[in-house]
Structure formats: C-alpha cells, structure tokens
Tab-separated table of C-alpha atoms in Angstrom:
chain	number	residue	atom	x	y	z
R	1276	MET	CA	-11.891	59.805	-5.667
R	1277	TRP	CA	-9.138	58.271	-4.406
R	1278	LEU	CA	-10.898	56.012	-1.447
R	1279	PHE	CA	-12.436	54.242	-4.714
R	1280	ASN	CA	-9.681	54.705	-7.263
R	1281	SER	CA	-6.556	53.761	-5.221
R	1282	SER	CA	-5.513	50.808	-3.792
R	1283	ILE	CA	-4.779	52.434	-0.686
R	1284	GLY	CA	-8.054	54.123	-0.788
R	1285	ARG	CA	-9.967	50.677	-1.305
R	1286	LYS	CA	-7.827	49.493	1.528
R	1287	VAL	CA	-9.187	52.173	3.764
R	1288	VAL	CA	-12.739	51.068	2.967
R	1289	MET	CA	-11.883	47.384	3.549
R	1290	SER	CA	-10.735	48.373	7.263
R	1291	VAL	CA	-13.855	50.757	7.897
R	1292	THR	CA	-16.014	48.627	6.844
R	1293	GLY	CA	-14.570	45.718	8.782
R	1294	LEU	CA	-14.171	47.187	11.979
R	1295	ALA	CA	-18.035	48.430	12.112
R	1296	LEU	CA	-18.560	44.611	11.288
R	1297	ILE	CA	-16.474	44.173	14.207
R	1298	LEU	CA	-18.653	46.401	16.405
R	1299	PHE	CA	-21.795	44.762	14.987
R	1300	LEU	CA	-20.683	41.144	16.262
R	1301	THR	CA	-19.906	42.658	19.458
R	1302	PHE	CA	-23.455	43.943	19.927
R	1303	HIS	CA	-24.617	40.724	18.509
R	1304	CYS	CA	-22.404	38.609	20.621
R	1305	CYS	CA	-23.799	40.470	23.868
R	1306	MET	CA	-26.943	40.003	22.753
R	1307	ASN	CA	-27.056	36.552	22.444
R	1308	ILE	CA	-25.341	35.871	25.657
R	1309	VAL	CA	-28.490	37.661	27.443
R	1310	ALA	CA	-30.360	33.966	25.999
R	1311	LEU	CA	-28.093	32.169	28.309
R	1312	PHE	CA	-29.524	33.532	31.365
R	1313	SER	CA	-33.061	34.198	30.471
R	1314	GLY	CA	-35.470	33.589	27.202
R	1315	GLU	CA	-37.956	36.084	28.597
R	1316	ALA	CA	-34.976	38.983	27.886
R	1317	TYR	CA	-33.929	37.809	24.954
R	1318	ASN	CA	-37.100	37.806	23.274
R	1319	MET	CA	-37.611	41.277	24.705
R	1320	ILE	CA	-34.789	42.462	23.002
R	1321	CYS	CA	-35.941	40.355	19.747
R	1322	GLU	CA	-39.328	42.041	19.983
R	1323	LEU	CA	-37.689	45.362	20.344
R	1324	LEU	CA	-35.957	45.173	17.542
R	1325	GLY	CA	-37.910	42.959	15.351
R	1326	ALA	CA	-39.528	44.412	11.856
R	1327	ASN	CA	-39.649	47.900	13.337
R	1328	TRP	CA	-38.249	51.206	11.237
R	1329	TYR	CA	-35.127	51.582	13.022
R	1330	ALA	CA	-33.939	48.030	13.113
R	1331	VAL	CA	-34.759	47.655	8.853
R	1332	VAL	CA	-32.754	50.588	8.266
R	1333	ALA	CA	-30.154	49.356	10.701
R	1334	THR	CA	-30.149	45.948	8.743
R	1335	LEU	CA	-30.061	47.841	5.586
R	1336	GLY	CA	-27.174	49.550	6.490
R	1337	LEU	CA	-25.063	46.818	7.619
R	1338	ALA	CA	-26.019	44.790	4.640
R	1339	ALA	CA	-24.468	47.628	2.514
R	1340	LEU	CA	-21.321	47.249	4.589
R	1341	ALA	CA	-21.145	44.093	3.907
R	1342	VAL	CA	-21.788	44.035	0.654
R	1343	ILE	CA	-18.729	46.965	0.283
R	1344	HIS	CA	-16.487	44.557	2.479
R	1345	ILE	CA	-16.770	41.907	0.531
R	1346	VAL	CA	-17.043	43.278	-3.259
R	1347	TYR	CA	-13.558	45.439	-2.115
R	1348	ALA	CA	-12.001	41.842	-0.596
R	1349	PHE	CA	-12.534	40.164	-4.012
R	1350	ILE	CA	-11.350	43.688	-5.846
R	1351	LEU	CA	-8.485	43.870	-3.936
R	1352	THR	CA	-7.434	39.930	-3.986
R	1353	ALA	CA	-7.705	40.045	-7.518
R	1354	GLN	CA	-5.431	43.182	-7.930
R	1355	ASN	CA	-2.678	41.635	-5.759
R	1356	ARG	CA	-2.862	38.619	-7.248
R	1357	THR	CA	-2.558	40.496	-10.581
R	1358	ALA	CA	0.658	41.964	-9.334
R	1359	ARG	CA	2.467	39.680	-7.236
R	1360	GLY	CA	1.394	36.313	-8.059
R	1361	ASP	CA	0.472	33.699	-5.203
R	1362	ASN	CA	1.260	36.659	-2.132
R	1363	ARG	CA	-2.131	37.987	-1.752
R	1364	TYR	CA	-1.670	40.595	0.809
R	1365	ASP	CA	1.453	42.533	1.424
R	1366	VAL	CA	2.674	42.015	4.817
R	1367	ALA	CA	5.866	42.628	4.258
R	1368	THR	CA	6.513	44.341	7.965
R	1369	THR	CA	5.161	41.708	9.808
R	1370	VAL	CA	6.483	40.464	13.084
R	1371	ASN	CA	8.253	37.394	11.963
R	1372	ALA	CA	10.817	38.457	9.326
R	1373	GLY	CA	9.448	37.240	6.278
R	1374	LYS	CA	7.153	34.963	7.412
R	1375	VAL	CA	3.208	35.491	6.278
R	1376	GLU	CA	0.533	34.129	8.687
R	1377	TRP	CA	-1.574	31.588	7.195
R	1378	SER	CA	-4.910	33.564	7.650
R	1379	SER	CA	-3.306	36.039	5.681
R	1380	LYS	CA	-2.516	33.879	2.756
R	1381	ASN	CA	-5.718	32.454	2.691
R	1382	MET	CA	-8.099	35.251	3.566
R	1383	LEU	CA	-9.859	34.413	0.035
R	1384	VAL	CA	-10.816	31.043	1.278
R	1385	LEU	CA	-11.671	31.843	4.714
R	1386	GLY	CA	-13.979	34.835	3.367
R	1387	ILE	CA	-15.860	32.415	1.292
R	1388	ILE	CA	-16.352	30.311	4.064
R	1389	ILE	CA	-17.834	32.844	6.301
R	1390	LEU	CA	-20.195	34.148	3.171
R	1391	VAL	CA	-21.600	30.678	2.857
R	1392	GLY	CA	-22.192	31.021	6.934
R	1393	MET	CA	-23.696	34.299	6.853
R	1394	LEU	CA	-26.028	32.769	4.174
R	1395	ILE	CA	-27.131	29.945	6.432
R	1396	HIS	CA	-27.279	32.264	9.381
R	1397	LEU	CA	-29.291	34.808	7.627
R	1398	TRP	CA	-31.677	31.496	6.502
R	1399	ASN	CA	-31.905	30.337	9.895
R	1400	PHE	CA	-32.900	33.477	11.834
R	1401	TRP	CA	-33.157	36.562	9.790
R	1402	TYR	CA	-35.552	34.813	7.398
R	1403	ASN	CA	-37.523	33.510	9.909
R	1404	MET	CA	-37.739	36.375	12.195
R	1405	MET	CA	-37.435	40.094	10.260
R	1406	PHE	CA	-38.391	38.883	6.924
R	1407	ALA	CA	-41.300	36.828	8.150
R	1408	GLU	CA	-42.579	39.897	10.556
R	1409	ILE	CA	-42.415	42.211	7.451
R	1410	ILE	CA	-44.155	39.920	5.358
R	1411	GLY	CA	-46.774	38.774	7.502
R	1412	ALA	CA	-45.569	35.025	7.656
R	1413	MET	CA	-46.197	32.182	10.306
R	1414	PRO	CA	-43.767	30.063	10.444
R	1415	CYS	CA	-43.677	27.321	13.333
R	1416	LEU	CA	-42.524	29.624	16.029
R	1417	SER	CA	-43.400	33.204	16.221
R	1418	PRO	CA	-41.039	35.690	14.029
R	1419	THR	CA	-40.291	37.499	17.638
R	1420	ASP	CA	-39.456	33.804	19.325
R	1421	GLY	CA	-35.737	34.561	18.901
R	1422	PHE	CA	-34.885	31.902	21.710
R	1423	GLY	CA	-36.931	29.366	20.195
R	1424	TRP	CA	-35.278	30.036	16.801
R	1425	ILE	CA	-31.933	29.659	18.626
R	1426	GLN	CA	-32.926	26.092	20.133
R	1427	ALA	CA	-34.556	24.759	17.326
R	1428	THR	CA	-31.205	25.552	15.256
R	1429	PHE	CA	-28.523	24.171	17.995
R	1430	SER	CA	-30.793	20.967	18.476
R	1431	ASN	CA	-29.698	20.233	14.673
R	1432	TRP	CA	-26.317	19.047	15.332
R	1433	LEU	CA	-25.781	19.412	11.539
R	1434	PHE	CA	-25.999	23.352	11.798
R	1435	VAL	CA	-23.806	23.102	15.370
R	1436	ALA	CA	-20.785	21.628	13.244
R	1437	LEU	CA	-21.197	24.204	10.559
R	1438	TYR	CA	-21.443	26.842	13.073
R	1439	ILE	CA	-18.142	26.091	14.986
R	1440	ILE	CA	-16.541	25.888	11.398
R	1441	TRP	CA	-17.944	29.324	10.547
R	1442	LEU	CA	-16.818	30.907	13.681
R	1443	ALA	CA	-13.310	29.127	13.482
R	1444	ALA	CA	-13.112	31.017	10.108
R	1445	ILE	CA	-14.187	34.176	11.464
R	1446	TRP	CA	-11.660	34.090	14.074
R	1447	PHE	CA	-9.010	33.578	11.563
R	1448	HIS	CA	-10.173	36.190	9.288
R	1449	LEU	CA	-10.605	39.256	12.098
R	1450	SER	CA	-7.358	38.245	13.598
R	1451	HIS	CA	-5.518	39.154	10.734
R	1452	GLY	CA	-8.004	41.806	9.413
R	1453	PHE	CA	-7.586	43.775	12.856
R	1454	TRP	CA	-4.419	44.446	12.794
R	1455	SER	CA	-4.220	45.050	9.040
R	1456	ALA	CA	-6.476	47.752	9.589
R	1457	MET	CA	-4.534	48.963	12.163
R	1458	GLN	CA	-1.848	49.173	9.889
R	1459	THR	CA	-3.496	50.198	7.095
R	1460	PHE	CA	-4.457	53.621	9.144
R	1461	GLY	CA	-0.865	53.668	9.537
R	1462	TRP	CA	-1.620	53.480	13.375
R	1463	SER	CA	1.352	50.547	13.251
R	1464	GLY	CA	5.140	50.124	14.067
R	1465	LYS	CA	7.623	47.805	15.023
R	1466	ILE	CA	6.146	47.714	18.524
R	1467	TRP	CA	2.494	48.790	17.809
R	1468	LEU	CA	2.247	46.317	15.351
R	1469	LYS	CA	2.923	43.723	18.129
R	1470	ARG	CA	0.732	45.196	20.578
R	1471	TRP	CA	-2.305	45.555	17.908
R	1472	MET	CA	-1.663	42.014	16.854
R	1473	CYS	CA	-2.185	41.102	20.777
R	1474	ILE	CA	-5.173	43.042	21.263
R	1475	GLY	CA	-6.671	41.745	18.122
R	1476	ASN	CA	-6.192	38.248	18.897
R	1477	ILE	CA	-7.523	38.518	22.554
R	1478	TYR	CA	-10.653	40.695	21.593
R	1479	VAL	CA	-11.517	38.542	18.950
R	1480	THR	CA	-10.864	35.219	20.813
R	1481	LEU	CA	-13.108	36.537	23.387
R	1482	LEU	CA	-15.845	37.323	21.155
R	1483	MET	CA	-16.064	34.029	19.225
R	1484	LEU	CA	-16.196	32.406	22.456
R	1485	GLY	CA	-18.737	34.388	23.469
R	1486	PHE	CA	-21.072	33.124	19.873
R	1487	LEU	CA	-19.371	29.424	20.566
R	1488	VAL	CA	-20.515	29.314	24.346
R	1489	VAL	CA	-23.963	30.188	23.202
R	1490	VAL	CA	-23.897	27.181	20.543
R	1491	LEU	CA	-22.673	24.656	22.736
R	1492	ALA	CA	-25.135	25.724	25.134
R	1493	PHE	CA	-28.097	25.160	23.526
R	1494	ALA	CA	-27.121	22.194	21.923
R	1495	PHE	CA	-26.256	20.286	25.041
R	1496	GLY	CA	-29.326	21.844	26.655
R	1497	CYS	CA	-27.635	23.670	29.244
R	1498	ALA	CA	-29.828	26.914	28.398
R	1499	PRO	CA	-33.079	27.996	29.837
R	1500	SER	CA	-35.841	26.726	28.288
R	1501	LEU	CA	-39.345	28.631	27.261
R	1502	CYS	CA	-40.749	26.158	24.789
R	1503	ASP	CA	-43.834	24.070	25.971
R	1504	GLY	CA	-43.922	21.611	23.277
R	1505	SER	CA	-47.190	22.569	21.829
R	1506	CYS	CA	-45.750	24.056	18.523
R	1507	GLY	CA	-44.651	20.677	17.485
R	1508	HIS	CA	-41.395	21.734	16.520
R	1509	SER	CA	-38.080	19.766	16.724
R	1510	CYS	CA	-36.567	21.741	19.900
R	1511	CYS	CA	-39.469	20.570	21.928
C-alpha cells in the first residue's frame, strides 16, 4: 500500500498522526487549565476518565498514534539522511529562500527530547493514576486525585525544569510540524505556506503557554489547594 511503501505515503501518515496528537494536546491543555480554577472540578474530570473502558480504549488509540508517529519519524529521518546526507527534511520551498529552519534541521534531536519527556510524564501521571487504578494499587495519593499529583510533581523544581525544557522542545517540533503537514497535504503555495507558518506558530505558542502556565502556577503555589496534609506527601 502506497501509504506505507512510498516516501510520500509515509509523510502523509506522519502528518495525520501528528495533527491527531496536536488535537489531543489541545484537549489535554484545556483539561489542565481547569485545575487553575478548581481542584474539585479537575478531579471530577479525572474520575470521569479514570480507568473506565472508554478512557482505556482512547489511551490505547493514542499510544498507537504516538508509536506510529515515532517509528515513521525515525524511518523518514534515516531515508533522508541516506539520500541527502545531513539534510534531513526537504524544505526547499520555505519562505526564506534556501534558508532551513533550526527546528527542521534538528527534528530528530527534538523528537528524542520529547520522547524522554513523555516517558517522564507517563511515570508521573499515567503510571500513578490510570495504571494504578487498573491494577488496584494504592499510592500515597488516590489514582483519581489528578490535582494532588500535579501538586506533588511541580513541588519538585527538578521536574519543573524538565517540563519547561520538554515544552520548549515540543514548541519547536510542532511549529515546524504543523506547516510541514499542510505542505504534505498539498494545502500550501507561496502565499499559503507563509499563512500556515503564522497560524501554526500562533496556535502552538498559545498551546504551550497553556501548559507552561499550569506548571509555573503550581510551582509557585498560585493554584488552589486541596491537600490537607494528611497524606504526608511532599506536596503537603
């Protein structure tokens, strides 16, 4: 099938899975922002999702999208390096005649940083929440106390620094990936390429700022609190 056997097909798969992941990040960001206003409301959302069958199915689907995106990224990078040496992505039609973006030349490095950050994020939240609920484990905080896990994570300044680096890497990756996907779909010309770059930069910037505000709000204690000190956790 051309989607899997041809270079263009693989780029289409990369673009579709990438845009799907951006949609998920948008939902995730909106959910996180709720925590800035009400811990109770945020935990209601966590309980609604939790380890329910539909949430588990959605998580498996999301994991499949991420794995496909990562595998195809490595395949395309290897192919591009073999075909053109150090030029990893064909961006000959970029706005700045012949000038290749830094993010375009370092997509693999950014991807590795994002992958490591994702594993840390899964350890801090998914492992202690959905996975713990599935296996019946009882960590210090309840698996449905998403608000408490945010407090615990971002009371540690090491995690705050790691998340800031992670979000910066995601910004660079998505700011390039967004308009690159539009180019793959054939939805760009000399005029529209500039527009897609502008739209992508604005959207991705707002998205990452949403995540960053949550991280910093909890790091500096500006978010509402539900912790009563009874669990003995570092968040208390």
